XYZ file of C-alpha atoms in Angstrom:
659
model
C 124.931 47.384 17.165
C 123.055 47.061 13.866
C 119.985 45.783 15.708
C 119.988 48.938 17.838
C 121.276 51.717 15.559
C 120.272 50.340 12.139
C 117.463 51.814 9.994
C 114.956 49.318 11.416
C 116.623 48.897 14.806
C 115.570 49.516 18.374
C 116.148 53.273 18.221
C 114.051 53.611 15.067
C 111.234 51.745 16.791
C 111.255 53.367 20.229
C 113.061 56.726 20.051
C 111.080 59.728 18.847
C 112.010 61.781 16.970
C 114.554 59.530 15.273
C 116.460 59.627 12.011
C 118.829 56.898 10.909
C 122.416 58.188 10.867
C 125.063 55.875 9.369
C 127.764 57.776 11.295
C 126.078 56.988 14.599
C 126.052 53.278 13.798
C 129.689 53.425 12.675
C 130.699 55.108 15.931
C 128.778 52.612 18.073
C 130.468 49.701 16.279
C 133.910 51.258 16.830
C 133.308 51.811 20.563
C 131.957 48.281 20.967
C 135.034 46.815 19.232
C 137.362 48.799 21.479
C 135.627 47.638 24.657
C 136.034 44.023 23.534
C 139.848 44.384 23.734
C 141.007 41.795 26.320
C 142.488 43.140 29.551
C 145.824 41.404 28.955
C 146.398 43.648 25.922
C 146.103 46.755 28.100
C 148.844 46.036 30.637
C 151.052 49.064 29.941
C 148.915 51.225 27.664
C 145.148 51.494 27.501
C 143.538 50.743 24.164
C 142.471 54.174 22.956
C 140.121 55.509 20.319
C 139.591 59.118 19.207
C 136.338 60.062 17.475
C 135.308 63.411 16.123
C 131.524 63.325 15.902
C 130.054 66.591 14.724
C 126.805 68.109 15.954
C 123.631 66.186 15.155
C 125.233 62.752 14.900
C 123.846 61.380 18.172
C 127.251 60.521 19.653
C 126.046 60.291 23.268
C 123.951 57.175 22.656
C 126.634 55.898 20.269
C 129.086 55.529 23.154
C 126.685 54.965 26.073
C 124.904 51.909 24.677
C 128.099 49.942 23.842
C 129.482 50.932 27.245
C 126.429 49.583 29.060
C 126.371 46.380 27.006
C 130.078 45.764 27.714
C 129.289 44.975 31.353
C 132.375 46.906 32.483
C 132.472 49.703 35.025
C 132.674 52.805 32.860
C 133.299 56.428 33.782
C 131.759 58.983 31.443
C 133.565 62.285 31.863
C 132.116 65.533 30.486
C 133.190 69.146 30.695
C 129.777 70.690 31.318
C 126.896 70.092 33.659
C 124.458 70.497 30.749
C 125.747 67.325 29.115
C 125.655 65.469 32.436
C 122.017 66.484 32.891
C 121.203 65.376 29.342
C 122.746 61.946 29.947
C 120.972 61.460 33.274
C 117.581 62.841 32.306
C 117.267 61.644 28.706
C 119.701 58.912 27.648
C 119.865 56.827 30.842
C 116.053 56.511 31.249
C 115.779 55.406 27.606
C 118.531 52.796 28.030
C 116.882 51.483 31.210
C 113.499 51.210 29.533
C 114.560 49.452 26.347
C 118.048 47.964 26.734
C 119.281 47.460 30.324
C 116.462 47.574 32.918
C 118.843 46.872 35.822
C 121.446 49.482 34.872
C 122.887 51.252 37.894
C 124.119 54.691 36.895
C 125.150 57.493 39.201
C 126.359 61.061 38.819
C 129.300 61.759 41.129
C 130.274 65.366 41.816
C 132.959 67.106 43.829
C 132.537 66.673 47.579
C 131.635 70.346 48.113
C 128.320 69.569 46.358
C 127.187 67.375 49.276
C 126.050 68.263 52.784
C 128.303 67.312 55.712
C 126.135 66.094 58.577
C 128.877 66.769 61.130
C 129.279 70.411 60.091
C 125.495 70.789 59.983
C 125.089 69.442 63.529
C 127.957 71.655 64.728
C 126.294 74.728 63.235
C 123.016 73.868 64.923
C 124.691 73.182 68.257
C 126.426 76.555 68.100
C 123.036 78.237 67.650
C 124.258 80.111 64.588
C 121.898 78.739 61.968
C 118.871 80.942 62.722
C 121.000 84.065 62.885
C 122.947 83.319 59.741
C 120.318 81.962 57.430
C 116.848 82.970 58.564
C 114.456 80.100 57.849
C 116.719 78.233 55.432
C 117.968 75.834 58.103
C 114.446 74.561 58.786
C 114.017 73.698 55.120
C 117.391 71.939 55.118
C 116.523 69.972 58.269
C 113.379 68.696 56.575
C 115.293 67.940 53.362
C 117.905 65.886 55.238
C 115.229 63.350 56.112
C 114.294 62.942 52.441
C 117.512 63.220 50.421
C 119.586 60.192 49.482
C 122.981 61.784 48.916
C 122.588 65.313 50.287
C 123.196 66.822 46.847
C 122.998 70.610 46.863
C 121.432 70.672 43.374
C 118.207 69.403 44.977
C 117.909 72.714 46.878
C 116.654 74.799 43.965
C 115.915 77.749 46.255
C 119.458 77.962 47.636
C 121.446 80.730 45.949
C 124.687 79.930 44.146
C 126.653 82.190 46.499
C 125.036 80.922 49.701
C 127.270 81.552 52.719
C 125.235 78.955 54.629
C 126.203 76.191 52.210
C 129.895 77.036 52.610
C 129.521 76.323 56.329
C 127.826 72.934 55.919
C 129.201 71.335 52.737
C 131.744 68.512 52.660
C 135.377 69.634 52.534
C 138.378 67.329 52.695
C 140.097 69.462 55.326
C 137.049 69.241 57.612
C 136.557 65.485 57.220
C 137.132 63.435 60.392
C 136.886 60.121 58.544
C 136.049 57.051 60.585
C 136.283 59.113 63.800
C 133.387 61.325 62.774
C 130.340 60.910 65.069
C 128.101 61.210 61.956
C 130.007 58.569 59.937
C 127.060 56.136 59.899
C 124.673 58.543 58.203
C 127.314 60.391 56.169
C 125.992 61.283 52.723
C 129.447 61.076 51.179
C 129.952 57.549 52.546
C 126.563 56.538 51.143
C 127.475 58.064 47.781
C 130.730 56.088 47.705
C 128.918 52.842 48.517
C 126.378 53.477 45.771
C 129.154 54.416 43.325
C 130.937 51.148 44.083
C 127.724 49.292 43.187
C 127.155 51.230 39.936
C 128.259 50.240 36.450
C 128.088 53.708 34.932
C 129.532 56.753 36.693
C 128.890 60.224 35.245
C 131.489 62.794 36.316
C 133.081 65.970 35.014
C 136.690 66.280 33.854
C 137.683 68.143 37.020
C 136.492 65.357 39.305
C 138.099 62.650 37.166
C 141.493 64.354 37.174
C 141.145 65.108 40.858
C 140.725 61.350 41.323
C 143.753 60.603 39.130
C 145.874 63.152 41.017
C 144.864 61.688 44.399
C 145.570 58.130 43.217
C 148.993 59.263 42.042
C 149.910 60.393 45.568
C 148.921 57.016 47.002
C 146.660 58.660 49.608
C 143.321 57.276 48.494
C 140.871 57.731 45.673
C 137.734 59.713 44.889
C 136.045 57.148 42.620
C 135.855 53.348 42.826
C 138.122 51.452 40.445
C 137.019 51.569 36.818
C 138.098 49.829 33.615
C 137.058 52.312 30.950
C 136.887 56.090 30.597
C 134.773 57.790 27.937
C 135.744 61.445 27.557
C 133.044 63.558 25.956
C 133.921 67.198 25.167
C 137.450 65.791 24.995
C 138.980 68.959 23.534
C 139.122 70.226 27.154
C 141.106 67.291 28.537
C 144.589 68.802 28.211
C 143.659 72.045 29.970
C 141.908 70.291 32.866
C 144.731 67.767 33.260
C 147.197 70.657 33.365
C 145.343 72.119 36.351
C 145.401 68.941 38.432
C 148.914 67.778 37.612
C 150.379 71.116 38.731
C 150.609 73.026 42.008
C 148.945 76.219 43.238
C 149.595 78.485 46.193
C 147.486 81.589 46.770
C 146.697 84.349 49.199
C 143.073 83.161 49.302
C 144.143 79.629 50.308
C 146.009 81.007 53.322
C 143.199 83.386 54.306
C 140.619 80.574 53.968
C 142.672 78.473 56.382
C 142.927 81.401 58.800
C 139.177 81.993 58.624
C 138.369 78.324 59.321
C 140.715 78.266 62.313
C 139.251 81.492 63.710
C 135.704 80.107 63.585
C 136.638 76.985 65.543
C 138.859 78.878 67.994
C 135.838 80.829 69.261
C 134.750 77.760 71.273
C 138.192 77.095 72.808
C 139.276 77.934 76.341
C 140.472 81.512 76.690
C 144.200 80.828 76.931
C 144.113 78.424 73.984
C 141.925 80.788 71.970
C 144.327 83.683 72.497
C 147.300 81.562 71.430
C 145.563 80.379 68.262
C 144.240 83.814 67.302
C 147.677 85.339 67.792
C 149.124 82.708 65.432
C 146.371 83.495 62.914
C 147.161 87.201 63.115
C 150.871 86.569 62.491
C 150.153 84.352 59.487
C 147.761 86.921 57.995
C 150.461 89.541 58.303
C 152.977 87.271 56.580
C 150.762 86.496 53.590
C 149.758 90.141 53.131
C 153.398 91.296 53.173
C 154.344 88.550 50.711
C 151.500 89.455 48.327
C 152.251 93.183 48.567
C 155.885 92.580 47.561
C 154.840 91.524 44.033
C 154.375 94.116 41.268
C 150.902 95.684 41.290
C 150.198 95.080 37.588
C 147.237 92.738 37.032
C 147.680 89.692 34.814
C 149.729 86.500 34.400
C 153.529 86.743 34.448
C 156.617 84.486 34.670
C 157.591 83.947 38.319
C 161.307 83.511 37.748
C 161.752 87.087 36.528
C 160.081 88.535 39.622
C 162.120 86.455 42.049
C 165.311 87.348 40.191
C 164.656 91.087 39.830
C 162.662 91.955 42.957
C 164.310 91.118 46.297
C 161.075 91.472 48.296
C 159.253 88.266 47.272
C 162.388 86.112 47.619
C 163.136 87.393 51.100
C 159.535 87.131 52.288
C 159.011 83.647 50.803
C 161.221 82.012 53.441
C 159.510 84.044 56.162
C 156.050 82.974 54.954
C 157.060 79.303 54.702
C 158.391 79.435 58.271
C 155.177 81.110 59.443
C 153.070 78.346 57.884
C 155.202 75.677 59.496
C 154.999 77.441 62.874
C 151.224 77.723 62.434
C 150.999 73.983 61.776
C 153.065 73.229 64.890
C 150.811 75.511 66.953
C 147.706 73.585 65.854
C 149.203 70.095 66.064
C 148.320 68.355 69.288
C 145.611 70.776 70.371
C 143.089 68.900 72.542
C 139.462 68.295 71.646
C 137.438 65.191 70.848
C 137.011 64.782 67.092
C 138.596 68.213 66.668
C 139.637 69.574 63.270
C 143.072 70.751 64.469
C 145.011 67.909 62.784
C 143.288 68.697 59.468
C 144.103 72.396 59.805
C 147.711 71.622 60.671
C 147.925 69.322 57.647
C 146.624 72.119 55.410
C 149.281 74.493 56.744
C 152.040 71.929 56.121
C 150.692 71.320 52.613
C 150.601 75.048 51.816
C 154.162 75.426 53.038
C 155.242 72.545 50.812
C 153.500 74.030 47.768
C 155.137 77.395 48.366
C 158.554 75.737 48.507
C 157.898 73.771 45.310
C 156.666 76.758 43.329
C 158.667 79.706 44.631
C 162.043 78.124 45.367
C 164.877 80.608 44.915
C 166.939 78.358 42.624
C 165.231 77.425 39.370
C 166.797 74.533 37.492
C 169.021 75.763 34.676
C 167.633 73.392 32.061
C 167.241 73.629 28.311
C 163.672 74.347 27.142
C 163.140 70.765 25.958
C 164.015 69.452 29.461
C 161.843 71.804 31.525
C 158.917 69.889 33.060
C 157.024 72.795 34.651
C 156.598 76.495 34.032
C 156.427 78.728 37.100
C 154.217 81.810 36.989
C 151.971 84.039 39.032
C 148.661 85.778 38.520
C 147.637 88.998 40.220
C 143.960 89.951 40.224
C 142.091 92.735 41.982
C 141.906 90.772 45.244
C 144.253 87.816 44.991
C 147.797 86.681 44.269
C 148.286 83.085 43.120
C 151.494 81.204 42.274
C 151.497 78.234 39.884
C 153.732 75.399 38.781
C 152.151 74.115 35.576
C 153.267 71.076 33.544
C 154.591 72.132 30.159
C 153.445 68.816 28.700
C 150.852 66.537 30.312
C 151.569 63.545 28.051
C 153.823 61.762 30.554
C 151.423 62.492 33.411
C 148.492 61.111 31.422
C 150.387 57.933 30.625
C 151.348 57.304 34.246
C 148.064 58.309 35.884
C 145.533 57.239 33.234
C 146.690 55.132 30.289
C 148.710 52.734 32.457
C 145.832 52.296 34.931
C 142.758 51.539 32.794
C 141.934 49.222 29.904
C 140.168 51.538 27.482
C 139.911 55.260 26.769
C 137.581 56.878 24.266
C 138.024 60.562 23.411
C 135.160 62.187 21.561
C 134.077 65.718 20.728
C 132.579 67.705 17.894
C 135.986 69.387 17.449
C 139.176 67.324 17.527
C 140.685 67.658 14.050
C 142.629 70.630 12.725
C 143.217 70.963 9.022
C 141.493 67.615 8.539
C 143.705 65.444 10.765
C 144.077 64.379 14.412
C 147.831 64.989 14.738
C 147.578 67.924 17.132
C 145.046 66.251 19.488
C 147.006 62.986 19.588
C 150.301 64.741 20.350
C 148.883 66.966 23.097
C 147.293 63.963 24.852
C 150.416 61.811 24.508
C 148.785 59.200 22.286
C 150.707 57.274 19.605
C 150.389 58.456 16.023
C 148.813 55.106 15.071
C 145.981 55.436 17.610
C 142.700 54.553 15.836
C 140.733 57.667 14.882
C 137.438 58.346 13.217
C 136.004 61.589 11.825
C 132.236 61.634 11.354
C 130.667 64.635 9.627
C 127.483 66.305 10.780
C 124.328 65.052 9.041
C 123.097 68.669 8.811
C 122.706 70.227 5.354
C 125.370 72.936 5.546
C 125.470 73.183 1.750
C 121.802 73.975 1.434
C 121.021 75.785 4.702
C 124.074 77.897 5.536
C 126.567 80.368 4.108
C 130.077 81.374 5.221
C 130.730 85.078 4.688
C 134.248 86.566 4.776
C 134.645 90.220 3.699
C 136.637 90.989 0.581
C 139.285 93.642 -0.017
C 139.635 96.466 0.890
C 138.399 95.211 4.282
C 141.470 95.629 6.580
C 143.268 92.914 8.550
C 142.779 92.934 12.347
C 146.109 94.698 12.963
C 145.365 97.565 10.539
C 144.414 100.957 12.014
C 141.013 101.078 10.319
C 139.924 97.592 11.365
C 137.648 98.487 14.344
C 135.591 100.941 12.298
C 135.313 98.520 9.360
C 134.381 95.701 11.760
C 131.574 97.663 13.397
C 130.190 98.889 10.064
C 130.196 95.355 8.644
C 128.606 93.925 11.779
C 125.813 96.484 11.691
C 125.065 95.670 8.043
C 125.009 91.912 8.671
C 122.839 92.184 11.778
C 120.298 94.372 9.963
C 120.112 91.869 7.105
C 119.501 89.072 9.623
C 116.832 91.079 11.449
C 118.761 90.816 14.715
C 118.906 87.100 15.663
C 122.690 87.332 16.052
C 125.326 85.861 18.331
C 128.477 88.006 18.019
C 131.603 86.344 19.422
C 134.717 88.345 20.251
C 138.285 87.391 21.073
C 138.610 89.950 23.902
C 136.496 91.941 26.348
C 137.915 95.174 24.970
C 136.772 94.302 21.437
C 133.301 93.398 22.726
C 132.960 96.646 24.687
C 134.044 98.745 21.678
C 131.537 96.960 19.447
C 128.727 97.502 21.954
C 129.538 101.209 22.166
C 129.519 101.482 18.360
C 126.407 99.372 17.703
C 123.961 100.353 20.433
C 122.904 103.542 18.640
C 122.793 101.958 15.172
C 120.674 98.851 15.746
C 116.915 98.763 16.352
C 117.165 95.421 18.198
C 117.628 94.489 21.878
C 121.386 94.393 22.497
C 122.553 91.957 25.182
C 126.121 91.990 26.481
C 127.988 89.344 28.450
C 128.520 90.539 32.010
C 125.338 92.594 32.357
C 123.468 89.541 33.682
C 124.255 85.871 34.512
C 124.930 83.647 31.494
C 121.722 81.653 32.018
C 119.590 84.824 32.169
C 121.201 86.259 29.017
C 120.623 83.059 27.051
C 117.016 82.788 28.197
C 116.340 86.355 27.069
C 118.213 85.787 23.794
C 116.018 82.770 23.050
C 112.817 84.539 24.077
C 113.385 87.822 22.206
C 113.788 86.446 18.714
C 115.201 89.664 17.214
C 117.824 90.216 19.927
C 121.598 90.437 19.497
C 123.995 88.887 22.022
C 127.604 90.087 22.263
C 129.913 87.727 24.137
C 133.421 86.345 24.659
C 135.173 83.236 26.069
C 132.647 80.775 27.523
C 129.943 81.662 24.960
C 132.110 80.260 22.157
C 130.858 76.818 23.200
C 128.001 75.257 25.133
C 125.461 77.741 23.713
C 122.542 75.766 22.277
C 119.941 78.082 20.709
C 117.993 76.228 18.006
C 115.384 77.872 15.856
C 114.531 81.422 14.868
C 116.447 83.259 17.616
C 119.866 82.505 16.125
C 120.351 82.931 12.383
C 123.692 84.737 12.272
C 126.970 84.005 14.061
C 129.525 86.793 13.733
C 133.154 86.199 14.779
C 135.374 89.263 14.911
C 138.691 87.561 14.068
C 140.630 84.309 14.230
C 140.935 83.412 17.936
C 144.704 83.236 18.412
C 145.743 83.184 22.064
C 148.064 85.809 23.530
C 151.574 84.321 23.158
C 152.834 86.223 26.213
C 150.829 83.963 28.553
C 153.455 82.091 30.654
C 152.028 78.609 29.999
C 151.593 79.183 26.269
C 155.066 80.711 26.094
C 156.637 77.697 27.839
C 154.876 75.234 25.531
C 155.913 77.193 22.461
C 159.512 77.288 23.699
C 159.424 73.505 24.195
C 158.149 72.938 20.641
C 160.810 75.261 19.224
C 163.571 73.562 21.224
C 162.479 70.196 19.842
C 162.725 71.479 16.280
C 159.065 72.266 15.684
C 157.295 75.414 14.583
C 155.341 76.852 17.545
C 152.994 78.894 15.385
C 152.025 76.123 12.983
C 152.241 73.247 15.477
C 150.545 74.893 18.461
C 148.967 78.313 17.957
C 147.191 77.577 14.680
C 145.645 74.241 15.811
C 144.409 75.763 19.085
C 142.862 78.692 17.232
C 141.209 76.310 14.746
C 139.579 74.289 17.537
C 138.264 77.450 19.212
C 136.965 78.797 15.896
C 135.191 75.525 15.155
C 133.463 75.690 18.530
C 132.246 79.212 17.819
C 131.049 78.345 14.319
C 129.227 75.336 15.774
C 126.785 77.612 17.617
C 124.761 78.171 14.407
C 123.424 74.736 13.432
C 121.913 72.960 16.442
C 119.133 71.045 14.632
C 118.520 69.874 11.078
C 115.918 72.636 10.635
C 118.247 75.513 11.508
C 119.409 77.911 8.841
C 121.756 80.890 8.826
C 125.020 82.663 8.059
C 128.452 82.307 9.642
C 130.410 85.564 9.261
C 134.133 85.544 10.085
C 135.351 89.123 9.679
C 139.019 88.306 9.214
C 140.495 88.466 5.704
C 143.505 86.407 6.808
C 141.404 83.355 5.984
C 142.226 84.140 2.332
C 145.236 86.407 2.650
C 147.544 84.138 4.707
C 148.864 80.659 3.958
C 147.596 79.276 7.262
C 144.099 80.505 6.356
C 143.675 77.400 4.205
C 143.985 75.195 7.307
C 141.167 77.138 8.965
C 138.968 76.890 5.888
C 139.568 73.129 5.584
C 138.468 72.752 9.197
C 135.141 74.565 8.820
C 131.785 73.035 7.821
C 131.112 72.664 4.072
C 129.107 75.887 3.818
C 129.097 77.776 0.501
C 131.558 80.672 0.789
C 130.822 84.221 -0.267
C 132.757 87.458 0.004
C 129.886 89.609 -1.220
C 127.423 91.240 1.183
C 124.735 91.092 -1.527
C 124.796 87.311 -1.281
C 124.025 87.610 2.417
C 121.120 89.909 1.603
C 119.750 87.379 -0.893
C 120.208 84.555 1.614
C 118.158 86.298 4.281
C 115.659 87.613 1.760
C 114.522 84.015 1.237
C 113.002 83.989 4.742
C 110.212 86.123 6.209
C 111.803 88.859 8.301
C 110.825 89.263 11.985
C 107.493 90.986 12.617
C 106.674 90.996 8.903
C 109.130 93.785 8.097
C 111.594 93.549 5.190
C 115.206 92.698 6.117
C-alpha cells in the first residue's frame, strides 16, 4: 500500500490533483490487512472493520484498491447513486489504467431499471406503443439493438415518471423465467452472467439487502456469491436493513395487482375476462373498505391500538385476506401459453400472507425486551400501508450477512458519536472489540471555518419567542455572508415559517425545497452565487457545493427525531427494558450523526471557507450538549455575532458590495 498511497507512490505520480494524506494510507493498510484474513477464520462471523473517514480523506480509493488487489469478489454497497457514478466514472477507470488493466467491474441495479424484452414485445404486439408513447417506442427499438444490459439510465430523454417504462421494465411478478420466449436475449440474464464474471460489483444498500432477504428465504439470489462487502455511507445500513427484514402490506400493492390483472384480462376470451374482472372488482371493494375503516388522521401510528379499539379493521381484515385467497384461486390454472396468471396468483397469496403476519388479531403478550417486531401503519393522502418492522436488526444481520461472508468493511464520514463507535457497533450487532479507526478530515477547520452558537438571552427551541429570534438571527447571518447560505431545518413547518419571515427581509434569491426538483434547486444554488437555499431531510446529506456558492450553513436546532414514531418508540422501549437510557443511548447518538451530516455540507474541498451556525443554545445549556460539541469538526467556536462579521469581512463580498 505504501507504494501506491505513499508520498512518492503511484497516486502521487499519476493522479492529478493529488495530495499525500497519511490517513488515506492508514485506511488502505487496514482494509488490506482485513482482506488477508483466511477464510477458515470467518466460519461463523465475518471479520469486520469500521472506519470513520471524514470528508477530503480519499476513502473511496483507500478501500477500492485493496479490494481489487485482494483478488476476491467484492460487493461495494453505497446509499446514493452519486457515489456509484463517481466510482464507475472516476475511480474504476484510474484503477484499470494504472493498477489492474483486466479488472471486471459492474454496476448492478434493481431489476426495474432494466428493459424486459418479453413485455416490450407484448406491448408492440398489442399495438399500444404508438398510442401510449408517441415516437418513444421507435427510439427504444433502435436502442435495443445497441444496449448491452437494457439499462434505463442510458435513455436520458425518458422522463423519471414515464408510464411507458412501467409497462416494459423487468418486474419479478412478470418474469416467466426459463419458459420466457425471450429468455435467450434477456437483458437481465445477460447482466447476471456478466455479474458472475466480475470481480467488483457496485450496488446500493437497497439491492444488497434485497439480495440478503431473498437468500434468507431460500428462493434464489439477486447477486452472485461474494466473499466481501464494503459498505460506504454505512450510517444508513441499519435503516435500510430494517426495511428489508420486515413486512409491508398496502392498499397500493393490492391496486397494482388488480391493475396488472385487468390489463392482461383484456385479451382473454369473453367468459374468462368477465370472471376475472368480476374478481378484480370484488378485491378492489375489499381493500377500499379495509382502508376506509382506519382513522382518517395522516401519519404513522401503532397498529395494535387501532385493532384493539376500532372493530372495523379487525373485522374487515379476515374478509380481505379471504378475498385475496379467493382471487389467487381464481387466477390459478387459467390457460394461456407463457401466461402471467401463476405469477399474479402468487402475488395474491403473498399479499394475503403478509396481511396475516402484520394485522393478526392476537398480538403476542411479550415484555418489551422480548418483542422482535413493532407493528404500525401509515396513512397518507392516497395510501394506507401496514408494517411489521424489526425492533433490532442485529440478529438478522448476523444470520443473513455476517455468517455468510468473510469480510465486512463499514465506512462513512459519520460513524462516531461523542468520539466513540459504541452506538454504531451496537446498532449493527457487532462485538465491542471490533477493530475501528477514526480518521480526521485533512481540511483546515481551525483556520478556515467558525462555529457560531448564539449566546443568552437567545431562547431554547421550546421557548415561545424562539421562532422570532431564529428568523432575526438567520437574517443577520445571511446578510453578513452575502447570501451563499444553505439553511437546514428539522421540519417542513419550521422551513415554511422561516421562508415566510425571510422572503421580505433578504435581497438574495430565496430557494425552497419542494418548489422544484432537488437537482434543479442545487444547480440554481450553485449557479447563483448569492442565493439562499432552505431545505429539510434529504438535503442534510449528499449536497456537494464547493466554492463561493456555499459559505454559511445554518441549522435551526439539534435534529432530535419525534419519539412518538412507532419504530423509534419500540426501540426506545427495548433499550429501557434492558436497563439502558433511551435518550442518551439512542436519541442523542442519532441526532449527533444527523447533525454531523448537516455540518459536513460546508467544507467540500480544501479551499472552502465559511461559518457553521447552529442556532440552539442547548449545545451549551444542557449536559448532553457536550457530546454534540465533541462530535463536531475542530472549528473555533464563537457566541458573538461580531466575530461572524469579522470572519466574513476578510473576504470580498459578492458583486463588490460590503457585507
